[in-house]
Structure formats: C-alpha cells, structure tokens
Coordinates of C-alpha atoms and ligand atoms in Angstrom, one line a residue:
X1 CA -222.1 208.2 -15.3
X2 CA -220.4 209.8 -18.2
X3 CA -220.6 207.3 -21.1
X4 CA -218.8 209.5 -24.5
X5 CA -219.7 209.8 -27.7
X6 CA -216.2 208.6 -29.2
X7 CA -214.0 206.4 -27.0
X8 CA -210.6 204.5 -27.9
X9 CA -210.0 201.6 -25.7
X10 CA -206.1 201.1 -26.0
X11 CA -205.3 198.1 -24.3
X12 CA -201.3 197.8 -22.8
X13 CA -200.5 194.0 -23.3
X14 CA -202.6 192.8 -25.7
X15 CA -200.6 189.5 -27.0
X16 CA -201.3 188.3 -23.8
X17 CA -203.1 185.8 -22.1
X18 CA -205.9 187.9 -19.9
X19 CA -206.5 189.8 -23.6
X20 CA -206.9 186.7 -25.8
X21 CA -209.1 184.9 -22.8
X22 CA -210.9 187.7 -21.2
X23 CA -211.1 191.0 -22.4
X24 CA -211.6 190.3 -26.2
X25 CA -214.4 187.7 -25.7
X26 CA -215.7 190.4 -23.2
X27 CA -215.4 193.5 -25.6
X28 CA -217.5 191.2 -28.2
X29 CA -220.2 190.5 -26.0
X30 CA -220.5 194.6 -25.5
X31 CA -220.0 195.0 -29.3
X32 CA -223.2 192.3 -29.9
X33 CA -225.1 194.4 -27.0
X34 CA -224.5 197.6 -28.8
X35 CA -223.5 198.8 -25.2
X36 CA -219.9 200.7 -26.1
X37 CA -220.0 204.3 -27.2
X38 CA -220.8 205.3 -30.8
X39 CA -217.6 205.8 -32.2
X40 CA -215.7 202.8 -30.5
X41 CA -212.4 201.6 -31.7
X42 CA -209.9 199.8 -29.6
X43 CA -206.2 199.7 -30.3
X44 CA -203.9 197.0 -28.9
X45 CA -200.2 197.2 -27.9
X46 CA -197.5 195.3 -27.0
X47 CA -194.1 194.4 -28.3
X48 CA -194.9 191.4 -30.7
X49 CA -195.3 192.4 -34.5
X50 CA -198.6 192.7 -36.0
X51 CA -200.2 195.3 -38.1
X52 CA -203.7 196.0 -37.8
X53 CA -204.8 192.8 -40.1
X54 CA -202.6 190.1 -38.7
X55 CA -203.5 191.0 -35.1
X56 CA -207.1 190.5 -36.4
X57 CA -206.2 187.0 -38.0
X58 CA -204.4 186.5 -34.3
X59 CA -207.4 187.2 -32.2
X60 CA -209.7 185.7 -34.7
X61 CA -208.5 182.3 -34.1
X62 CA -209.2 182.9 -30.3
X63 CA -212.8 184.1 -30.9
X64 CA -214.0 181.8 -32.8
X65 CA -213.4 178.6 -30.1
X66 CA -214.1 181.2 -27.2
X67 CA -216.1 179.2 -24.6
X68 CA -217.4 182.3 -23.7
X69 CA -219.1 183.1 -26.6
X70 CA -222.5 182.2 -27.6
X71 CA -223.1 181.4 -31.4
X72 CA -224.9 184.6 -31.9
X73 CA -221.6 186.6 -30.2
X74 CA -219.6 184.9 -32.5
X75 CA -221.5 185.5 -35.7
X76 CA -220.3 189.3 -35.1
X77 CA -216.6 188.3 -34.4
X78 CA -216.5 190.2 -38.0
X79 CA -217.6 193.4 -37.8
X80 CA -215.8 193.7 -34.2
X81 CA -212.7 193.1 -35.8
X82 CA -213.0 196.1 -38.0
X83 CA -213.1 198.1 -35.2
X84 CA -209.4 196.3 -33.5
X85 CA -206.0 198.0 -34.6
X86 CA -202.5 197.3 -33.3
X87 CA -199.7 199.1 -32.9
X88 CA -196.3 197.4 -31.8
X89 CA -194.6 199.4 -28.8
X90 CA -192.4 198.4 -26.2
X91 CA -194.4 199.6 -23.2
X92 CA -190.9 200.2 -21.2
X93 CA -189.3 202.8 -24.2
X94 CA -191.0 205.7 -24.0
X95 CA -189.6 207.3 -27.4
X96 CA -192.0 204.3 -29.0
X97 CA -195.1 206.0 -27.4
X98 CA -194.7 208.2 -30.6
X99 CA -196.0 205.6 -32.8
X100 CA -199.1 204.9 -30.4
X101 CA -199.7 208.7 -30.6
X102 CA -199.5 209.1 -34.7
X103 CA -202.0 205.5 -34.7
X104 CA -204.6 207.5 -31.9
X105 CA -204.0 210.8 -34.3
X106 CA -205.0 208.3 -37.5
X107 CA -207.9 207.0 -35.9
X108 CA -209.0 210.2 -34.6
X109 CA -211.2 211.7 -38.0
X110 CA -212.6 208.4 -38.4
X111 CA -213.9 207.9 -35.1
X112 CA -214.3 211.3 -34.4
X113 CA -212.4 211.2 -31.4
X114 CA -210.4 214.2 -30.7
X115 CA -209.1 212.3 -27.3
X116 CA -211.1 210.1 -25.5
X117 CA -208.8 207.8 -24.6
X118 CA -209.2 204.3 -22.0
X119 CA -206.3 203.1 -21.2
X120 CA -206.3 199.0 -19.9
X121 CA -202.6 197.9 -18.5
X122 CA -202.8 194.3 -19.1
X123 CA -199.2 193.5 -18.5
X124 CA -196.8 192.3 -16.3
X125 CA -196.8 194.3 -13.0
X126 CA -193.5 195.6 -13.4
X127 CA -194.7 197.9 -16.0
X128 CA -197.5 199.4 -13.9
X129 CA -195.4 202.3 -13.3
X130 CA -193.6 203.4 -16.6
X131 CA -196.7 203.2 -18.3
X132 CA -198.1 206.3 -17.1
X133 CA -194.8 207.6 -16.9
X134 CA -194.3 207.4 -20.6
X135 CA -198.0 208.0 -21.7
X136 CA -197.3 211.7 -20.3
X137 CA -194.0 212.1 -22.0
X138 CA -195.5 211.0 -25.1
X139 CA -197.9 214.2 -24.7
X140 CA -201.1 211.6 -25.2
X141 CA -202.3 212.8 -21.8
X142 CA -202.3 216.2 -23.0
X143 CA -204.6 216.0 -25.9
X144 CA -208.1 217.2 -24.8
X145 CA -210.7 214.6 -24.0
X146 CA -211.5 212.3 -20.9
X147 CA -208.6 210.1 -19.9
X148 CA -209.0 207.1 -17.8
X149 CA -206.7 204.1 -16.5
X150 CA -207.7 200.4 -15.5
X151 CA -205.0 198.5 -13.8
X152 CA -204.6 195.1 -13.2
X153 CA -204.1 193.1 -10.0
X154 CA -201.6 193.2 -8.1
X155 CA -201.6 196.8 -7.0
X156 CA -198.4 196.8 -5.0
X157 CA -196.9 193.8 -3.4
X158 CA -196.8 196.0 0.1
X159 CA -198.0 199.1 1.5
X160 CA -195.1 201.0 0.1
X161 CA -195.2 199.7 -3.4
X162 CA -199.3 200.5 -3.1
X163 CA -198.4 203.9 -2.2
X164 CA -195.4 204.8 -4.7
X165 CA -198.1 203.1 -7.4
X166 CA -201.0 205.2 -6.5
X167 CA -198.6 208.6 -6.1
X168 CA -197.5 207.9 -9.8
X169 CA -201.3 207.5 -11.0
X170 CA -202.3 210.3 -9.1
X171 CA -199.7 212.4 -10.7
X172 CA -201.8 211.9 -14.3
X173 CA -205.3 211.5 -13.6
X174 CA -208.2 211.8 -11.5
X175 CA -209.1 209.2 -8.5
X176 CA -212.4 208.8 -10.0
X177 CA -210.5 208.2 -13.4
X178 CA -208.6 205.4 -11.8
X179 CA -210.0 202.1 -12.2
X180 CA -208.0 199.4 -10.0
X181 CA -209.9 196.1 -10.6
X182 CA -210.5 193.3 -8.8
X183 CA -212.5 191.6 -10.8
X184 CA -214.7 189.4 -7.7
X185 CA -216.7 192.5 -7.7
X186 CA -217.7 192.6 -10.8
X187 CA -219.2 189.0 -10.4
X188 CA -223.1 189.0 -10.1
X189 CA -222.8 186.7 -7.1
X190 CA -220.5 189.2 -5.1
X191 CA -222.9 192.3 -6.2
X192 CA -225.8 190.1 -5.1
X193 CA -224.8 189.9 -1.3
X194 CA -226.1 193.6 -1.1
X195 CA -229.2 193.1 -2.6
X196 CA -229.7 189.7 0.2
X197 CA -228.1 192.0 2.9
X198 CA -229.7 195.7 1.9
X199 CA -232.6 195.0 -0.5
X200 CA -234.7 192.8 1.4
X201 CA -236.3 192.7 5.4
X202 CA -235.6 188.9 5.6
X203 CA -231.9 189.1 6.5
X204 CA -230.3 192.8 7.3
X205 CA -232.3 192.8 11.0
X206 CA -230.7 189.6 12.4
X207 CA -227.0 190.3 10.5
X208 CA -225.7 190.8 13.3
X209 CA -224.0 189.5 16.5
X210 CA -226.7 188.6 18.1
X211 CA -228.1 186.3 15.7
X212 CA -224.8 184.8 13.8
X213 CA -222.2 182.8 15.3
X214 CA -219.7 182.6 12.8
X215 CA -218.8 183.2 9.1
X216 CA -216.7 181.6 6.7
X217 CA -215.1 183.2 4.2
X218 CA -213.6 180.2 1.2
X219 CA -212.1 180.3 -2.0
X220 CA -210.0 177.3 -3.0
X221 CA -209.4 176.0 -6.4
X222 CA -208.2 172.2 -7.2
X223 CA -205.3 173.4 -9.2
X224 CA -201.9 174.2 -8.4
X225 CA -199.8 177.0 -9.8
X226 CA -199.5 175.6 -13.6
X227 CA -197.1 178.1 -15.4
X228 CA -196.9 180.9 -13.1
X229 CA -194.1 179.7 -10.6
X230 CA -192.4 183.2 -11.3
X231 CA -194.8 184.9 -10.1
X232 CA -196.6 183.0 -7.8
X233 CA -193.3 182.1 -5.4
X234 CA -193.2 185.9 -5.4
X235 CA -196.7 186.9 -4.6
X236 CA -198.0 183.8 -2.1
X237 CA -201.5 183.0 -1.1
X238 CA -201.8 186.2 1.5
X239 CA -201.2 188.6 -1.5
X240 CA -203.1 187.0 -4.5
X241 CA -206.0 185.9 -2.4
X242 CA -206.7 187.5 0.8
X243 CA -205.1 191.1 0.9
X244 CA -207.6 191.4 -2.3
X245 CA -210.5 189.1 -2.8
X246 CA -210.9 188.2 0.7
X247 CA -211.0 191.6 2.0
X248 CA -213.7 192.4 -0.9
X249 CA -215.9 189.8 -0.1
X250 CA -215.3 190.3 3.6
X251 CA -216.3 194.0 3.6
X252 CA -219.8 193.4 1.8
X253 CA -220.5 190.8 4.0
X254 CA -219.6 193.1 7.1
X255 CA -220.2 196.4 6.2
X256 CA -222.9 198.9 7.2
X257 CA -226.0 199.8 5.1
X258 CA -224.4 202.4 2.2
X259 CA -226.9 205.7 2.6
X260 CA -227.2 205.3 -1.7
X261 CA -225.5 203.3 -3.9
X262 CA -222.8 205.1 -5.7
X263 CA -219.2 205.6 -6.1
X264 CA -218.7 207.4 -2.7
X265 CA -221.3 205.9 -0.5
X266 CA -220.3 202.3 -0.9
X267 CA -216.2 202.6 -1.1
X268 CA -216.9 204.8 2.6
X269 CA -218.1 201.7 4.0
X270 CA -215.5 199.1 2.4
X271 CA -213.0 201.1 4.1
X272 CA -214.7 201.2 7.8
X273 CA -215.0 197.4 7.7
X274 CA -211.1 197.4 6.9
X275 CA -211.0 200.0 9.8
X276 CA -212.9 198.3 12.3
X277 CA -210.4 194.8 11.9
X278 CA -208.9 194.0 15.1
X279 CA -205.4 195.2 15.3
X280 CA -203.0 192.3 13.7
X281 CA -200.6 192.4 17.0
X282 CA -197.7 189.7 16.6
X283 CA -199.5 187.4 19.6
X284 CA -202.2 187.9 17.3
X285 CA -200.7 186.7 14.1
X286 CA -198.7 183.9 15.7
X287 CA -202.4 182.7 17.4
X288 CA -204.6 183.1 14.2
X289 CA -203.3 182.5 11.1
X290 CA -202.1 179.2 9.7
X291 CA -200.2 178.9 6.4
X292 CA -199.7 176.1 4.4
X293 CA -198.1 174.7 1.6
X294 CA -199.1 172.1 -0.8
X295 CA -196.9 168.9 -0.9
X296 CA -196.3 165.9 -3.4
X297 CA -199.7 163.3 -3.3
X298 CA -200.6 160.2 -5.2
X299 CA -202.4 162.2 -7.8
X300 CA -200.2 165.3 -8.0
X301 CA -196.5 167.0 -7.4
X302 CA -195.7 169.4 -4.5
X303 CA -195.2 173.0 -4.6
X304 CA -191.5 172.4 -4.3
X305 CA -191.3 170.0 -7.5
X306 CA -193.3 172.8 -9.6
X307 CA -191.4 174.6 -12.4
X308 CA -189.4 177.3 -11.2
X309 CA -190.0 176.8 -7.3
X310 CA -186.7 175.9 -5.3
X311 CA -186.6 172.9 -2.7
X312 CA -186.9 175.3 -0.2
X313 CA -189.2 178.0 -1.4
X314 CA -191.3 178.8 1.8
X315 CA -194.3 180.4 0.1
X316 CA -197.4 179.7 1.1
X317 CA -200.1 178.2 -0.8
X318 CA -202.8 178.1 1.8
X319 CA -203.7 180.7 4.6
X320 CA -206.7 179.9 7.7
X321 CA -207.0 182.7 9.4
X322 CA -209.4 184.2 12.2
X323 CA -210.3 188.1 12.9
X324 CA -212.7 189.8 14.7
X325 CA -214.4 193.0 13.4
X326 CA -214.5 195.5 16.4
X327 CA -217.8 197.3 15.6
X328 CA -221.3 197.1 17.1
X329 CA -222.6 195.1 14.6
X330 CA -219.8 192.2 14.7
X331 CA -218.0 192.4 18.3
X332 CA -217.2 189.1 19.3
X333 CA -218.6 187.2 15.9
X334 CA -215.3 185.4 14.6
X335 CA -215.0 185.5 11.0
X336 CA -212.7 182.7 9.2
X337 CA -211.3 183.3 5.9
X338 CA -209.3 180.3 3.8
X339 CA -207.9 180.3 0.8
X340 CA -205.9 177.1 -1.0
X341 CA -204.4 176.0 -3.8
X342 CA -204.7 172.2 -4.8
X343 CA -207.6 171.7 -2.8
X344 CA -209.9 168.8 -3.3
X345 CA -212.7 171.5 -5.6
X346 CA -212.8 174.8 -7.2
X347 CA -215.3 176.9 -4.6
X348 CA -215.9 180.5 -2.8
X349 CA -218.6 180.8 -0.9
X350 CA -219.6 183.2 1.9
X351 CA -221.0 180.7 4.8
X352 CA -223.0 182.6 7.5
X353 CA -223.9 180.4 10.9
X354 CA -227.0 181.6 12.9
X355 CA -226.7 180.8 16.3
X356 CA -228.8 177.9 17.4
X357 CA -232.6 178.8 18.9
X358 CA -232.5 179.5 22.9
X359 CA -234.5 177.1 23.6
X360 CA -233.8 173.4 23.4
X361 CA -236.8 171.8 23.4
X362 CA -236.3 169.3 20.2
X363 CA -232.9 167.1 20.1
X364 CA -230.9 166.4 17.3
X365 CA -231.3 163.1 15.6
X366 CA -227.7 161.6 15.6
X367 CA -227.5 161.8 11.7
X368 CA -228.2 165.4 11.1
X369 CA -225.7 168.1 12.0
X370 CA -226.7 170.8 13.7
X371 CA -227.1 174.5 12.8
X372 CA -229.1 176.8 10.5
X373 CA -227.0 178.9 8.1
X374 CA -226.6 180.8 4.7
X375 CA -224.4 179.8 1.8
X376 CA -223.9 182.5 -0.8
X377 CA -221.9 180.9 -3.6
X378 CA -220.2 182.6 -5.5
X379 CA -218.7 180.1 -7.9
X380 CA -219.2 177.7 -9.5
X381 CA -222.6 176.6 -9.2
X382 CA -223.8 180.4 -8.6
X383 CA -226.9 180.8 -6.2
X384 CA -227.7 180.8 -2.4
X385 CA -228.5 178.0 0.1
X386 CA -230.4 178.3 3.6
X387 CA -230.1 175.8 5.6
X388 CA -233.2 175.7 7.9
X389 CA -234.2 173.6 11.0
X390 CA -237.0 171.3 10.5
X391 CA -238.7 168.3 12.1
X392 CA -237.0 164.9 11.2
X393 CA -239.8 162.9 10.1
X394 CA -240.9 160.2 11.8
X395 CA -241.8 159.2 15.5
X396 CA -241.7 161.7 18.3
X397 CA -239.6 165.4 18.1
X398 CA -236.7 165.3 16.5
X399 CA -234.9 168.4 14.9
X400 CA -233.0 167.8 11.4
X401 CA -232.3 170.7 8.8
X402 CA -233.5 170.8 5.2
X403 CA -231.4 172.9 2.7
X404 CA -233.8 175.3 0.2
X405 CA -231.5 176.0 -3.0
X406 CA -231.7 179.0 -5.4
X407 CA -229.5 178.1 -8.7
X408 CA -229.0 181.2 -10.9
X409 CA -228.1 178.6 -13.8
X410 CA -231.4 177.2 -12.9
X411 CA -233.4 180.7 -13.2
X412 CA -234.4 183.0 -15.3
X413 CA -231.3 185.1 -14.9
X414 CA -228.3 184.9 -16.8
X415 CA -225.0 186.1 -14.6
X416 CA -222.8 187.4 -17.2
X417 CA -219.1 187.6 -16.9
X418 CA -217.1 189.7 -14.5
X419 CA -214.8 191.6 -17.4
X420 CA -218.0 192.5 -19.1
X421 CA -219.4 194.2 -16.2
X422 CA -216.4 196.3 -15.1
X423 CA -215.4 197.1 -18.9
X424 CA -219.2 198.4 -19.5
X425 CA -218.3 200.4 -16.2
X426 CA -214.8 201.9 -17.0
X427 CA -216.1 202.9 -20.3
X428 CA -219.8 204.6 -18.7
X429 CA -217.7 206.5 -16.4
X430 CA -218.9 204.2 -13.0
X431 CA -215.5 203.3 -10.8
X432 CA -218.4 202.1 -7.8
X433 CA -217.1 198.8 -8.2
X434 CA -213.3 199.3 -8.2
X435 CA -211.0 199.8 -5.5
X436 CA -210.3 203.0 -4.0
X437 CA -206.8 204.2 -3.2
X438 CA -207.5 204.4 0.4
X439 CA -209.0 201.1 0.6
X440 CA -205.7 199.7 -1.3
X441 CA -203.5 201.5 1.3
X442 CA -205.5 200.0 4.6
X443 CA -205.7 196.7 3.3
X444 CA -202.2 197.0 2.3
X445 CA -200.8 198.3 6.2
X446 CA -202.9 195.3 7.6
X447 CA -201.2 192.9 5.9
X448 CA -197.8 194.0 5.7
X449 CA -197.9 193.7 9.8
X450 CA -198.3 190.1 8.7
X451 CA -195.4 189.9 5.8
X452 CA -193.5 191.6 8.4
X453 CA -193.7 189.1 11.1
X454 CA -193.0 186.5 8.8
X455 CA -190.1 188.3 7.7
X456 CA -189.0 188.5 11.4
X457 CA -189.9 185.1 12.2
X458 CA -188.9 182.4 9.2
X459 CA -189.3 179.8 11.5
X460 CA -192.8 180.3 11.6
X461 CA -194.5 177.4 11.0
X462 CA -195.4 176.5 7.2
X463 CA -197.5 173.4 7.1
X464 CA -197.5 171.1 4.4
X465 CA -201.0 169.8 3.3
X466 CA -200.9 167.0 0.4
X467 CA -201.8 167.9 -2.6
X468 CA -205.9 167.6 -2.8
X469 CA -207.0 167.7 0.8
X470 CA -208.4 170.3 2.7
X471 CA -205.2 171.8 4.1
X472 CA -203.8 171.2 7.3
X473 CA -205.0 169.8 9.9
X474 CA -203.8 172.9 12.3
X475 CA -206.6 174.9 10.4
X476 CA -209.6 172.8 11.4
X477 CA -207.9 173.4 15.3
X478 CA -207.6 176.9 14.6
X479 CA -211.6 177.3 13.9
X480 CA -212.2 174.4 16.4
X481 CA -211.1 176.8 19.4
X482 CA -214.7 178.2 19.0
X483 CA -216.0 175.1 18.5
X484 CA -217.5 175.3 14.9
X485 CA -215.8 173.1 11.7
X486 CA -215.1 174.2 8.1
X487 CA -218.1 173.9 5.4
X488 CA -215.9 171.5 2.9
X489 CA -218.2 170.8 0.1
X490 CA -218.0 168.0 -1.8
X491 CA -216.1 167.6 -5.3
X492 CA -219.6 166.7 -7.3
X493 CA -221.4 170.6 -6.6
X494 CA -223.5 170.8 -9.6
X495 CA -226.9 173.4 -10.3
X496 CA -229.2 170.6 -9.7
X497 CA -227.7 170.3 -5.7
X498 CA -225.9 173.0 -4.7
X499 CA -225.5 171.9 -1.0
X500 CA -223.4 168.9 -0.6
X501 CA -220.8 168.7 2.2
X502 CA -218.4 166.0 3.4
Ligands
LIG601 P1 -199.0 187.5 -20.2 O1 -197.6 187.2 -19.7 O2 -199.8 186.4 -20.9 O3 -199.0 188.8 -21.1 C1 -198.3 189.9 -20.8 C2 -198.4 190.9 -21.9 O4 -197.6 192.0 -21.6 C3 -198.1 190.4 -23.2 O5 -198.9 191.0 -24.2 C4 -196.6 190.9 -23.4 O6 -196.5 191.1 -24.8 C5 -196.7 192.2 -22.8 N1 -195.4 192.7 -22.3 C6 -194.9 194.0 -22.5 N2 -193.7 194.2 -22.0 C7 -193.4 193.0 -21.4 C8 -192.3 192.7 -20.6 N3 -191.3 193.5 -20.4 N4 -192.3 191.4 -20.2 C9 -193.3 190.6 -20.4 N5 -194.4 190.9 -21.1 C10 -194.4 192.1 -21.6 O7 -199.8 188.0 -18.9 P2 -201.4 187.9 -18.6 O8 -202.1 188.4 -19.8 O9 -201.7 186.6 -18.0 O10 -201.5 189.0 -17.4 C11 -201.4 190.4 -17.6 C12 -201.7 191.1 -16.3 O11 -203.0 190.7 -15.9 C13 -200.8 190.6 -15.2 O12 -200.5 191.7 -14.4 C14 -201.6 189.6 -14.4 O13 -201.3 189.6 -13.0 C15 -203.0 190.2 -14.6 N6 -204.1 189.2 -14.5 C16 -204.1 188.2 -15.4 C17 -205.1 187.2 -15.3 C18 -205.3 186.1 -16.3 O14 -206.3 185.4 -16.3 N7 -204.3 186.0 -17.3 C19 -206.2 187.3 -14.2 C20 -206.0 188.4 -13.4 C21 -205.0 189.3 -13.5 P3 -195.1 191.2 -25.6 O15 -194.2 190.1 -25.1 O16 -195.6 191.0 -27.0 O17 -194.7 192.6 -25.3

C-alpha cells in the first residue's frame, strides 16, 4: 500500500450523474473518517461552467439531501467543500488540458503537491481513450509524483475494444496504477464470500463437486431501462451484467484458495476460474443460453415502447445461461447465472445447492421442498441464509428444512458503500479489488464467441418475458434439464426474513 502525503483527486466528468450520486457522497464519508491523505484536494472537470464556488453551491445542494449521508457526514459537507475546485475543460480538446494543468500548478504550494495526481474518468465511454491521450500531451503525466487512473465500466464493448483500451492505458501508466472498477467487488457482501469460503473450516472442505449440486448465480432488478435507452440498446444484458458482474461473482464463488491475500495472489485465481470455463462452442451457446426481452404488461411498457428503443431493437434484457467449470474442484457441477431487467424484485444472490444425504431414510413431508443450500445475498437485505434439513414436527419421521438467517442490518456491523471502499483503495495504493487487464481480455474472448454467434445467427431466438415476471419460461427448462428450479424470492425480502421464496 502506498497511501501519499499530498494527493489531488481530479475527477473527468464531474457534472454528472455517478459524481453528484456516488463519488461525492463517498469522498465525504472519507473526509468525516479522516481516511484521505494529508494534503487532499480534489478538482472536478467537465465541460459545464462553474468556477470553484458555484460548483460548490452545485454539489452542495446534492449533499445536503444525500440518502447516503448520515447527519454527522453531512455536518462536514462544509469544510469538504473547501477542499473541491473546478475547472471547465472539454475532455475531447486536448489544447484545454492547459487550463487543468495551470489549476493542478495553483493548487500545488497549497497542498504541497508537486504531482500526485488520481485521475477518476467518470464520463461517457467514448472518452475513455482521448483522456489519456490528451492528459500526456498536456505534459501532466510528466510532472514528478505517482500517477494513477480509475475507469469506469464498460471497459470495451468486445475483446478488441478491451485490448485497443488497455494498449492506450498501458502506454501512460503502470498495470498496478490502473484501476478498472467494477464496483460489486467493492461491496462487503461480495468480499465476504472469501472470508465464508477461505476463513472458516465449516464450508471450504465440502465446496466442491462432491458435496454441491448446483449453483445459481442472480441479479435482477424490478426496473427497466429508465433514461439510458442510448446506451442500453447498445450494451445489452450480456455486456452490462454478465461479461462483468457475473463473472466477478462467479470466480469468488469458484475459485481456488488464494496462497495470501493481495493484489497478485487473488487476480491469479480470478483468471484460472475464467480459464477453466467450458469452451463456448456454437452447439454450446445455441443449447445453454436463453435471452430475453422484456415486453409491454398491465403495470409497465415494453422494451420496444422505451424512449429511444426502435420496434425492432433485438437487445436483450435478460440472459439464463448454464456452464460448466472444467477443474477438479467443479467438473460436472452446473452453474446457472441470470440476470433481468423488469423482473418482479431487485436481488443478487449467490445460491449454492448441497446435494441431498445418501441415505434416504426420512421422507419429505408433501409441504416442504427439498434440499439443503446456502444463500449469500448480496443485496438488498445483505446477509447469508442456510437452509438446513430438520425433522418436521409432529408424528413419526418426516424431513422438512428450517432456514437460519444472518442479517448484516441486523448486526453489529455496518457494510459501508461500494465507492467508498474502492476510492479508499485507489487513493492507498491497493488495486486487489479491481480488474486486471488479463482478466478483462479472457472474459472479453469468452463472450465475444457469444456476440459473434448472435451476430451470425439473428434468428436466434429472443424471448419476450412480460414486464415483472421471472423471464421466460424457456429459462426454467433450460435449468430444469438437470432437474433443479430457479430460487425466485419473493417481492417483500426485508432484514427481519431474509428467506422467502415463491
Ligand atoms: P452522465 O451522462 O450523467 O455524465 C457524464 C459526464 O461526462 C458529465 O459530467 C458530462 O459533463 C461529461 N462529458 C464530457 N464530455 C462529454 C461528452 N462528449 N458527452 C457527454 N458528456 C460528456 O453519466 P454518468 O455520470 O451516469 O456516468 C458516467 C460513467 O460512469 C459512464 O461511463 C457510466 O457507464 C459509468 N457508470 C455510471 C453509473 C451511475 O450510477 N451513474 C454506475 C456505473 C457506471 P459535461 O456535459 O458538462 O461535459
């Protein structure tokens, strides 16, 4: 960890929406913890006008009705905004980058910061690439000092995008300098599946094939698209869920034991899980993954009637898919991953099925379903359920299963917001929990297979799901073939009952 003295944190689309939502009410919270360096300043950019006091007054009025501040937090919305500037650039123009430079050399006696320099691209994708581009014309890379990038998601919309992306970074800075988030991992829930997996005896030495049947991988929300048909008709669920998130959460659920727990150890095993995927033939993909799209219901419009979606856009909104992890540890254990949009809740949740004892010596009574498993949610409603077999009560034998709940809302521990985590990180020098460029690339190769045969096949089925439903119906016969059912929970999941499923 390398956490400096002096630090500027100059953030690349700061009149936008992720800024005024995320990263300001995140950089408070660090501000009231005293965690950021010493001599911490951060200075916004973008093309709208402000100087340094009228951006204040701008993000002031966000602050103050933050949800995600506490009271305390926002009793120092103050003295953090004495430490906000704002210089107006157009991020594509180059020759502007001159004005950035002479506000970083103003700044620099104050703060004495002689180029320490954090630089956050909060902006529309398309200017992922000229931003580097122009922050080494400019001559700012050159001044002495650490320099480090964050980048937003999406890192490339294919494998070669991905790789023209991360030759351009690569160009200006250090790997370990790179920070590419996806901000799942820095969610407490997502971290915690190591600590359940590696830091206790109770579940590593049956994680295996021979003990689980099945996993489910889910994370659906109960919206649709809301303003972001441009980019959303673009992207598709397979990009902004699964080539990403998905593949996060399915490598800490899969991967091997990392020998310590640092930058190198843990992104070595990430990329063997993405290794060790079953190769994504075109039998394959025809066989195993089932796309959707959301359609008009009582309650809500389709896809296709959204803002700036045509009648015939065929993007899809919902992907089932099955694969197979060809390793020791997982061969032959199917693991089902679904994302959604306009589902019936807002949920992701890592379900794990243990196979069912040997031997059968209690039945089932008729009202209990079978089947012990392991529910790590992730959100909302943050905690862990096991569902365990026990006797039903009453006359003779009878198995049921009772469901043990840990609620972190309910405990003593608070789990603190994703942005805060991974700024604290960028700024401390720590990229553990960001992706690696090689880890961006595999992902990236697997899934363009996929984009490809879709490409080569537009008649492949796109099923339309009404709006609020668990998707359609071809996805609960895709996970049927191996005779298990979706986990759908219910609408009301609250801390006080975590478990609840139709
Ligand atoms: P917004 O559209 O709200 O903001 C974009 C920002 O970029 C604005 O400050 C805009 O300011 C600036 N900008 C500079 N040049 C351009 C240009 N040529 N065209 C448009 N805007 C420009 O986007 P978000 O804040 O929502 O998202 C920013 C990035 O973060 C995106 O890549 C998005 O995918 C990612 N992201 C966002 C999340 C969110 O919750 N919002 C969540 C996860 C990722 P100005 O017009 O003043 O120049």
């Amino acid at each position: 960890m390398n956490m400096p003295k002096s630090l500027f944190l100059v953030i690349f689309g700061a009149s936008g929406d992720l800024t005024r939502r995320k990263l300001m009410p995140s950089l408070v919270k660090i501000f009231f913890q005293k965690r950021s360096p010493e001599n911490f300043a951060i200075i916004g950019t973008a093309r709208s006008v402000y100087d340094d006091e009228s951006y204040r007054g701008y993000l002031r009025q966000y602050l103050q009705t933050s949800p995600s501040l506490s009271e305390e937090e926002r009793g120092c919305i103050e003295d953090f905004l004495k430490i906000v500037y704002y210089q107006t650039i157009d991020p594509a123009e180059c020759s502007s980058y001159l004005m950035l430079d002479a506000k970083i050399e103003s700044l620099s006696t104050e703060y004495d910061n002689s180029g320490n320099l954090l630089f956050y691209l909060a902006t529309p994708p398309s200017l992922y690439e000229i931003i580097p581009e122009c922050l080494s014309k400019s001559g700012i890379l050159k001044k002495k000092g650490l320099k480090r990038i964050i980048v937003e998601k999406p890192f490339g919309y294919d494998l070669k995008s991905a790789k023209k992306l991360n030759s351009i970074y690569s160009k200006y800075f250090k790997e370990e300098d790179i920070y590419r988030i996806d901000h799942f991992l820095g969610k407490e829930t997502v971290q915690n599946i190591m600590v359940t997996r590696f830091g206790s005896t109770i579940y590593e030495p049956i994680w295996n094939r021979n003990y689980i049947d099945y996993v489910e991988i889910t994370a659906v929300e109960n919206m649709g698209i809301e303003n972001r048909g441009g980019y959303y008709d673009h992207a598709g669920a397979l990009r902004d869920m699964v080539q990403n998130h998905l593949m996060q959460l399915l490598a800490l659920t899969a991967m091997e034991p990392p020998a310590r727990f640092d930058k190198d150890s843990f992104r070595n095993e990430v990329i063997k899980v993405y290794q060790s995927i079953s190769d994504f033939s075109e039998s394959y993909i025809k066989d195993n993954i089932i796309r959707g799209q959301y359609t008009e219901s009582e309650t809500s419009k389709g896809y296709r009637q959204e803002k700036g979606i045509g009648a015939d856009s065929r993007t899809d909104t919902y992907i089932a898919m099955c694969l197979y992890i060809d390793n020791w540890r997982w061969e032959g254990v199917p693991f089902f991953i679904r994302t959604g949009k306009n589902m019936p809740t807002k949920v992701t949740e890592i379900v794990v099925h243990f196979k069912p004892a040997p031997l059968k010596m209690f039945k089932l009574r008729d009202e209990h379903r079978s089947g012990e498993k392991l529910i790590l949610r992730i959100q909302p409603n943050e905690g862990i359920v096991q569902r365990v077999a026990m006797k039903s009560p009453g006359s003779g034998f009878f198995l049921g299963n009772m469901e043990m709940e840990f609620s972190y809302e309910k405990s003593r521990y608070n789990t603190g917001d994703a942005y805060v985590r991974l700024i604290e990180d960028s700024i401390a020098g720590d990229p553990t929990l960001f992706t690696r460029q090689d880890a961006v690339e595999q992902s990236w190769e697997m899934f363009d297979k996929i984009l490809e045969y879709w490409d080569k096949h537009p008649d492949t089925h796109l099923y339309g799901y009404p709006a609020g439903t668990w998707g359609p119906k071809e996805a609960d016969e895709l996970i049927a073939k191996v005779g298990a059912e979706w986990t759908n929970p219910c609408k009301n999941l609250t801390n006080s009952n975590l478990y609840c499923e139709l």
